[in-house]
PDB file of C-alpha atoms and ligand atoms in Angstrom:
ATOM      1  CA  MET A   1    -113.963-102.232 225.986  1.00  0.00           C
ATOM      2  CA  ALA A   2    -110.679-104.478 225.606  1.00  0.00           C
ATOM      3  CA  GLU A   3    -109.709-106.505 228.044  1.00  0.00           C
ATOM      4  CA  GLN A   4    -105.633-105.313 230.138  1.00  0.00           C
ATOM      5  CA  ILE A   5    -103.101-108.289 229.953  1.00  0.00           C
ATOM      6  CA  ARG A   6    -101.058-108.292 232.826  1.00  0.00           C
ATOM      7  CA  VAL A   7     -97.723-110.619 232.246  1.00  0.00           C
ATOM      8  CA  LEU A   8     -97.459-113.201 234.699  1.00  0.00           C
ATOM      9  CA  LEU A   9     -94.854-115.536 234.092  1.00  0.00           C
ATOM     10  CA  THR A  10     -92.278-114.789 230.797  1.00  0.00           C
ATOM     11  CA  GLU A  11     -92.141-116.895 227.913  1.00  0.00           C
ATOM     12  CA  GLU A  12     -88.613-117.625 229.189  1.00  0.00           C
ATOM     13  CA  GLU A  13     -90.097-118.441 232.745  1.00  0.00           C
ATOM     14  CA  VAL A  14     -92.539-120.737 231.195  1.00  0.00           C
ATOM     15  CA  GLN A  15     -90.103-122.456 228.517  1.00  0.00           C
ATOM     16  CA  ARG A  16     -87.261-123.125 231.552  1.00  0.00           C
ATOM     17  CA  ARG A  17     -90.060-124.562 234.030  1.00  0.00           C
ATOM     18  CA  ILE A  18     -90.673-126.679 231.440  1.00  0.00           C
ATOM     19  CA  THR A  19     -87.556-128.123 230.255  1.00  0.00           C
ATOM     20  CA  GLN A  20     -87.396-128.738 234.608  1.00  0.00           C
ATOM     21  CA  VAL A  21     -90.736-130.821 234.680  1.00  0.00           C
ATOM     22  CA  ALA A  22     -90.215-132.811 231.098  1.00  0.00           C
ATOM     23  CA  GLU A  23     -86.663-133.719 232.720  1.00  0.00           C
ATOM     24  CA  GLU A  24     -88.627-134.348 235.643  1.00  0.00           C
ATOM     25  CA  ILE A  25     -90.979-136.937 233.358  1.00  0.00           C
ATOM     26  CA  ASN A  26     -87.342-137.885 232.064  1.00  0.00           C
ATOM     27  CA  ARG A  27     -85.736-139.432 234.950  1.00  0.00           C
ATOM     28  CA  ASP A  28     -89.250-140.718 236.423  1.00  0.00           C
ATOM     29  CA  TYR A  29     -89.869-143.587 233.338  1.00  0.00           C
ATOM     30  CA  GLY A  30     -87.134-143.725 231.437  1.00  0.00           C
ATOM     31  CA  ASN A  31     -87.465-145.025 228.359  1.00  0.00           C
ATOM     32  CA  THR A  32     -90.989-146.653 229.149  1.00  0.00           C
ATOM     33  CA  PRO A  33     -93.176-145.628 226.294  1.00  0.00           C
ATOM     34  CA  LEU A  34     -95.761-142.603 227.451  1.00  0.00           C
ATOM     35  CA  HIS A  35     -98.804-141.872 226.365  1.00  0.00           C
ATOM     36  CA  LEU A  36     -99.302-138.253 226.189  1.00  0.00           C
ATOM     37  CA  ILE A  37    -103.504-137.265 226.730  1.00  0.00           C
ATOM     38  CA  CYS A  38    -104.544-133.342 226.230  1.00  0.00           C
ATOM     39  CA  VAL A  39    -107.262-132.028 226.783  1.00  0.00           C
ATOM     40  CA  LEU A  40    -108.475-129.925 224.357  1.00  0.00           C
ATOM     41  CA  LYS A  41    -107.828-127.507 223.784  1.00  0.00           C
ATOM     42  CA  GLY A  42    -105.776-125.465 226.262  1.00  0.00           C
ATOM     43  CA  GLY A  43    -103.679-128.018 226.937  1.00  0.00           C
ATOM     44  CA  VAL A  44    -102.938-128.410 222.787  1.00  0.00           C
ATOM     45  CA  MET A  45     -99.512-125.371 223.566  1.00  0.00           C
ATOM     46  CA  PHE A  46     -97.637-127.203 226.614  1.00  0.00           C
ATOM     47  CA  MET A  47     -98.341-130.462 225.976  1.00  0.00           C
ATOM     48  CA  CYS A  48     -96.081-129.403 222.655  1.00  0.00           C
ATOM     49  CA  GLU A  49     -93.678-128.051 224.206  1.00  0.00           C
ATOM     50  CA  LEU A  50     -93.426-130.425 226.273  1.00  0.00           C
ATOM     51  CA  ALA A  51     -93.442-133.053 223.939  1.00  0.00           C
ATOM     52  CA  LYS A  52     -90.455-131.411 222.233  1.00  0.00           C
ATOM     53  CA  ARG A  53     -88.408-132.014 225.817  1.00  0.00           C
ATOM     54  CA  LEU A  54     -89.229-135.640 226.557  1.00  0.00           C
ATOM     55  CA  THR A  55     -86.986-138.443 225.973  1.00  0.00           C
ATOM     56  CA  MET A  56     -88.591-141.734 225.805  1.00  0.00           C
ATOM     57  CA  PRO A  57     -91.460-143.184 222.998  1.00  0.00           C
ATOM     58  CA  VAL A  58     -94.173-140.983 223.045  1.00  0.00           C
ATOM     59  CA  SER A  59     -97.758-141.419 221.700  1.00  0.00           C
ATOM     60  CA  PHE A  60    -100.175-138.862 221.645  1.00  0.00           C
ATOM     61  CA  ASP A  61    -104.188-138.871 221.726  1.00  0.00           C
ATOM     62  CA  PHE A  62    -106.909-136.074 222.292  1.00  0.00           C
ATOM     63  CA  MET A  63    -110.202-135.242 224.454  1.00  0.00           C
ATOM     64  CA  SER A  64    -112.627-132.630 224.604  1.00  0.00           C
ATOM     65  CA  VAL A  65    -114.287-131.774 227.642  1.00  0.00           C
ATOM     66  CA  SER A  66    -117.009-129.298 229.012  1.00  0.00           C
ATOM     67  CA  SER A  67    -116.420-128.456 232.712  1.00  0.00           C
ATOM     68  CA  TYR A  68    -119.723-127.375 233.388  1.00  0.00           C
ATOM     69  CA  GLY A  69    -123.334-128.653 232.392  1.00  0.00           C
ATOM     70  CA  SER A  70    -126.043-126.633 230.739  1.00  0.00           C
ATOM     71  CA  GLU A  71    -127.629-125.723 233.573  1.00  0.00           C
ATOM     72  CA  THR A  72    -125.436-124.014 235.843  1.00  0.00           C
ATOM     73  CA  LYS A  73    -122.007-123.534 235.965  1.00  0.00           C
ATOM     74  CA  SER A  74    -121.467-124.497 240.161  1.00  0.00           C
ATOM     75  CA  SER A  75    -123.028-128.004 238.925  1.00  0.00           C
ATOM     76  CA  GLY A  76    -119.885-130.407 238.901  1.00  0.00           C
ATOM     77  CA  VAL A  77    -120.874-132.132 235.265  1.00  0.00           C
ATOM     78  CA  VAL A  78    -118.827-132.906 232.751  1.00  0.00           C
ATOM     79  CA  ARG A  79    -119.015-133.773 229.899  1.00  0.00           C
ATOM     80  CA  ILE A  80    -117.416-135.776 227.047  1.00  0.00           C
ATOM     81  CA  ILE A  81    -117.733-133.636 223.932  1.00  0.00           C
ATOM     82  CA  LYS A  82    -114.566-135.422 221.843  1.00  0.00           C
ATOM     83  CA  ASP A  83    -113.127-138.738 222.969  1.00  0.00           C
ATOM     84  CA  LEU A  84    -110.117-140.545 222.771  1.00  0.00           C
ATOM     85  CA  ASP A  85    -109.051-142.176 219.707  1.00  0.00           C
ATOM     86  CA  GLU A  86    -107.255-144.692 221.248  1.00  0.00           C
ATOM     87  CA  PRO A  87    -107.059-147.792 223.910  1.00  0.00           C
ATOM     88  CA  LEU A  88    -105.733-147.412 227.190  1.00  0.00           C
ATOM     89  CA  THR A  89    -105.077-150.832 227.923  1.00  0.00           C
ATOM     90  CA  GLY A  90    -101.534-151.647 229.339  1.00  0.00           C
ATOM     91  CA  LYS A  91    -100.133-148.056 228.861  1.00  0.00           C
ATOM     92  CA  HIS A  92     -98.518-145.547 231.032  1.00  0.00           C
ATOM     93  CA  VAL A  93    -100.608-142.863 230.218  1.00  0.00           C
ATOM     94  CA  LEU A  94    -100.083-139.130 231.514  1.00  0.00           C
ATOM     95  CA  ILE A  95    -103.109-136.054 231.520  1.00  0.00           C
ATOM     96  CA  VAL A  96    -101.616-132.836 229.992  1.00  0.00           C
ATOM     97  CA  GLU A  97    -103.811-130.016 231.441  1.00  0.00           C
ATOM     98  CA  ASP A  98    -103.074-126.510 230.963  1.00  0.00           C
ATOM     99  CA  ILE A  99    -104.727-125.688 234.398  1.00  0.00           C
ATOM    100  CA  ILE A 100    -106.250-127.064 237.410  1.00  0.00           C
ATOM    101  CA  ASP A 101    -108.848-124.681 238.941  1.00  0.00           C
ATOM    102  CA  THR A 102    -111.831-126.555 240.799  1.00  0.00           C
ATOM    103  CA  GLY A 103    -110.434-130.036 239.494  1.00  0.00           C
ATOM    104  CA  ARG A 104    -113.799-131.503 239.069  1.00  0.00           C
ATOM    105  CA  THR A 105    -113.234-131.639 234.890  1.00  0.00           C
ATOM    106  CA  LEU A 106    -109.672-133.971 236.384  1.00  0.00           C
ATOM    107  CA  ALA A 107    -111.218-136.270 239.119  1.00  0.00           C
ATOM    108  CA  TYR A 108    -114.161-136.681 236.707  1.00  0.00           C
ATOM    109  CA  LEU A 109    -111.273-137.470 233.538  1.00  0.00           C
ATOM    110  CA  ILE A 110    -109.019-139.734 235.764  1.00  0.00           C
ATOM    111  CA  ASP A 111    -112.163-141.309 236.906  1.00  0.00           C
ATOM    112  CA  VAL A 112    -113.134-142.641 233.690  1.00  0.00           C
ATOM    113  CA  LEU A 113    -109.240-142.987 232.277  1.00  0.00           C
ATOM    114  CA  LYS A 114    -109.249-145.662 235.528  1.00  0.00           C
ATOM    115  CA  GLN A 115    -111.747-147.673 233.584  1.00  0.00           C
ATOM    116  CA  ARG A 116    -110.063-148.286 230.634  1.00  0.00           C
ATOM    117  CA  GLY A 117    -107.468-150.773 231.591  1.00  0.00           C
ATOM    118  CA  PRO A 118    -103.887-148.402 231.786  1.00  0.00           C
ATOM    119  CA  GLU A 119    -101.223-149.564 233.280  1.00  0.00           C
ATOM    120  CA  ASP A 120    -101.183-146.495 234.996  1.00  0.00           C
ATOM    121  CA  VAL A 121    -102.365-142.733 235.326  1.00  0.00           C
ATOM    122  CA  ARG A 122    -100.731-139.527 236.223  1.00  0.00           C
ATOM    123  CA  LEU A 123    -101.860-135.967 235.669  1.00  0.00           C
ATOM    124  CA  CYS A 124     -99.569-133.520 234.785  1.00  0.00           C
ATOM    125  CA  THR A 125    -100.268-129.970 234.594  1.00  0.00           C
ATOM    126  CA  LEU A 126     -99.070-126.181 233.384  1.00  0.00           C
ATOM    127  CA  LEU A 127    -100.559-124.411 236.078  1.00  0.00           C
ATOM    128  CA  ASP A 128    -102.149-124.399 239.313  1.00  0.00           C
ATOM    129  CA  LYS A 129    -105.381-122.644 241.065  1.00  0.00           C
ATOM    130  CA  PRO A 130    -104.979-124.835 245.000  1.00  0.00           C
ATOM    131  CA  GLU A 131    -107.185-121.772 245.953  1.00  0.00           C
ATOM    132  CA  ARG A 132    -110.501-122.623 244.284  1.00  0.00           C
ATOM    133  CA  ARG A 133    -109.683-126.568 244.801  1.00  0.00           C
ATOM    134  CA  VAL A 134    -113.031-128.461 245.057  1.00  0.00           C
ATOM    135  CA  LYS A 135    -112.687-131.927 244.152  1.00  0.00           C
ATOM    136  CA  LYS A 136    -109.597-132.308 246.901  1.00  0.00           C
ATOM    137  CA  GLN A 137    -108.640-136.102 245.788  1.00  0.00           C
ATOM    138  CA  VAL A 138    -107.443-134.880 243.083  1.00  0.00           C
ATOM    139  CA  SER A 139    -103.209-134.755 242.950  1.00  0.00           C
ATOM    140  CA  VAL A 140    -101.094-133.484 240.672  1.00  0.00           C
ATOM    141  CA  ASP A 141     -97.968-135.285 239.330  1.00  0.00           C
ATOM    142  CA  TYR A 142     -95.582-132.200 237.652  1.00  0.00           C
ATOM    143  CA  THR A 143     -96.755-129.349 238.249  1.00  0.00           C
ATOM    144  CA  CYS A 144     -95.119-125.811 236.151  1.00  0.00           C
ATOM    145  CA  PHE A 145     -96.077-122.922 238.588  1.00  0.00           C
ATOM    146  CA  THR A 146     -98.514-122.517 241.336  1.00  0.00           C
ATOM    147  CA  ILE A 147    -100.686-119.732 240.913  1.00  0.00           C
ATOM    148  CA  PRO A 148    -102.768-117.130 242.626  1.00  0.00           C
ATOM    149  CA  ASP A 149    -106.724-117.022 242.412  1.00  0.00           C
ATOM    150  CA  ALA A 150    -106.990-114.977 239.482  1.00  0.00           C
ATOM    151  CA  PHE A 151    -108.010-115.576 235.635  1.00  0.00           C
ATOM    152  CA  VAL A 152    -105.489-116.470 233.267  1.00  0.00           C
ATOM    153  CA  VAL A 153    -104.465-116.384 229.531  1.00  0.00           C
ATOM    154  CA  GLY A 154    -102.249-117.265 226.976  1.00  0.00           C
ATOM    155  CA  TYR A 155    -100.215-120.233 226.411  1.00  0.00           C
ATOM    156  CA  GLY A 156    -102.639-122.219 225.246  1.00  0.00           C
ATOM    157  CA  LEU A 157    -105.060-120.666 227.679  1.00  0.00           C
ATOM    158  CA  ASP A 158    -108.424-117.918 226.109  1.00  0.00           C
ATOM    159  CA  TYR A 159    -110.706-115.159 227.319  1.00  0.00           C
ATOM    160  CA  ASP A 160    -113.483-115.687 224.692  1.00  0.00           C
ATOM    161  CA  GLN A 161    -111.397-118.239 222.569  1.00  0.00           C
ATOM    162  CA  LYS A 162    -109.012-114.640 222.324  1.00  0.00           C
ATOM    163  CA  TYR A 163    -105.296-114.931 223.309  1.00  0.00           C
ATOM    164  CA  ARG A 164    -104.433-118.198 222.783  1.00  0.00           C
ATOM    165  CA  ASN A 165    -101.788-118.161 221.150  1.00  0.00           C
ATOM    166  CA  TYR A 166     -99.807-114.886 223.429  1.00  0.00           C
ATOM    167  CA  PRO A 167     -96.224-117.347 224.319  1.00  0.00           C
ATOM    168  CA  PHE A 168     -96.703-115.831 227.954  1.00  0.00           C
ATOM    169  CA  ILE A 169     -99.098-116.046 230.900  1.00  0.00           C
ATOM    170  CA  GLY A 170    -101.294-113.076 231.884  1.00  0.00           C
ATOM    171  CA  VAL A 171    -103.868-112.060 234.057  1.00  0.00           C
ATOM    172  CA  VAL A 172    -107.018-110.602 232.910  1.00  0.00           C
ATOM    173  CA  ASP A 173    -108.011-107.702 234.683  1.00  0.00           C
ATOM    174  CA  GLY A 174    -111.933-106.498 234.644  1.00  0.00           C
ATOM    175  CA  VAL A 175    -112.884-109.419 233.985  1.00  0.00           C
ATOM    176  CA  ALA A 176    -116.107-110.663 236.425  1.00  0.00           C
ATOM    177  CA  GLU A 177    -115.940-114.163 237.883  1.00  0.00           C
ATOM    178  CA  SER A 178    -119.168-114.581 236.240  1.00  0.00           C
ATOM    179  CA  GLU A 179    -117.693-114.882 232.832  1.00  0.00           C
ATOM    180  CA  GLU A 180    -114.201-116.420 233.037  1.00  0.00           C
ATOM    181  CA  LYS A 181    -115.394-120.132 233.216  1.00  0.00           C
ATOM    182  CA  GLU A 182    -118.222-119.886 230.628  1.00  0.00           C
ATOM    183  CA  SER A 183    -115.581-118.287 228.474  1.00  0.00           C
ATOM    184  CA  ALA A 184    -113.144-121.042 229.138  1.00  0.00           C
ATOM    185  CA  ARG A 185    -112.255-124.017 227.267  1.00  0.00           C
TER     186      ARG A 185
HETATM  187  P1  5GP B 201    -112.044-127.052 236.520  1.00  0.00           P
HETATM  188  O1  5GP B 201    -112.659-128.261 236.872  1.00  0.00           O
HETATM  189  O2  5GP B 201    -110.565-127.716 237.332  1.00  0.00           O
HETATM  190  O3  5GP B 201    -112.212-126.162 237.837  1.00  0.00           O
HETATM  191  O4  5GP B 201    -111.369-126.368 235.149  1.00  0.00           O
HETATM  192  C1  5GP B 201    -111.035-126.533 234.347  1.00  0.00           C
HETATM  193  C2  5GP B 201    -111.023-126.656 233.501  1.00  0.00           C
HETATM  194  O5  5GP B 201    -111.316-124.443 233.408  1.00  0.00           O
HETATM  195  C3  5GP B 201    -109.107-125.469 232.784  1.00  0.00           C
HETATM  196  O6  5GP B 201    -108.485-126.453 232.088  1.00  0.00           O
HETATM  197  C4  5GP B 201    -109.454-124.923 232.204  1.00  0.00           C
HETATM  198  O7  5GP B 201    -110.488-124.210 230.724  1.00  0.00           O
HETATM  199  C5  5GP B 201    -111.150-123.648 233.106  1.00  0.00           C
HETATM  200  N1  5GP B 201    -110.391-122.470 233.351  1.00  0.00           N
HETATM  201  C6  5GP B 201    -110.102-122.548 235.245  1.00  0.00           C
HETATM  202  N2  5GP B 201    -109.567-121.125 235.510  1.00  0.00           N
HETATM  203  C7  5GP B 201    -109.263-121.029 234.615  1.00  0.00           C
HETATM  204  C8  5GP B 201    -108.307-119.388 233.971  1.00  0.00           C
HETATM  205  O8  5GP B 201    -107.594-118.807 235.079  1.00  0.00           O
HETATM  206  N3  5GP B 201    -108.378-118.848 232.584  1.00  0.00           N
HETATM  207  C9  5GP B 201    -108.722-119.942 231.561  1.00  0.00           C
HETATM  208  N4  5GP B 201    -108.342-119.399 230.407  1.00  0.00           N
HETATM  209  N5  5GP B 201    -109.554-121.262 232.016  1.00  0.00           N
HETATM  210  C10 5GP B 201    -109.277-121.353 233.031  1.00  0.00           C
END
């Protein structure tokens, strides 16, 4: 049976908010070069939209991680599937994420990246689901939207690899909790 997708945030709302967050980043960094790290695949559309609005010199790199180990989805194991191409030494790093849920992925990623000698590491997310946070130490520097605990798709986010190209954020109705994160990334 096809999933029902209910619009949570329209394309206009998402675009407007990304513009505001980009302006905030522009104010904070001024002309300091910024190294954006996109967490694949979900972060791609957000990173492109954000980057177009940034005014400092910007470079890109990409990383792919799997949130969970092979056994259970609650194991907290994070595996690097594709590592960065560039060193981080002396760089001002901004991690660009699609969504922060339990925070396990980011807690791990921030730890790993900080060991590579960047000047600083900050975090920018399109969506945040704070109700589900397990790793309370993950502090988010820039959040576009805080959303309730629901499984969302669109703007890079998938369900079973579908809907990433939707230009809005939608909630998938009728998806069991256990199915959700297995399909993500
Ligand atoms: P965390 O480690 O914070 O629990 O999980 C983060 C990752 O889980 C996200 O980058 C994303 O891939 C996936 N995820 C969490 N919530 C959702 C959701 O509502 N929709 C989709 N499509 N993926 C999600």
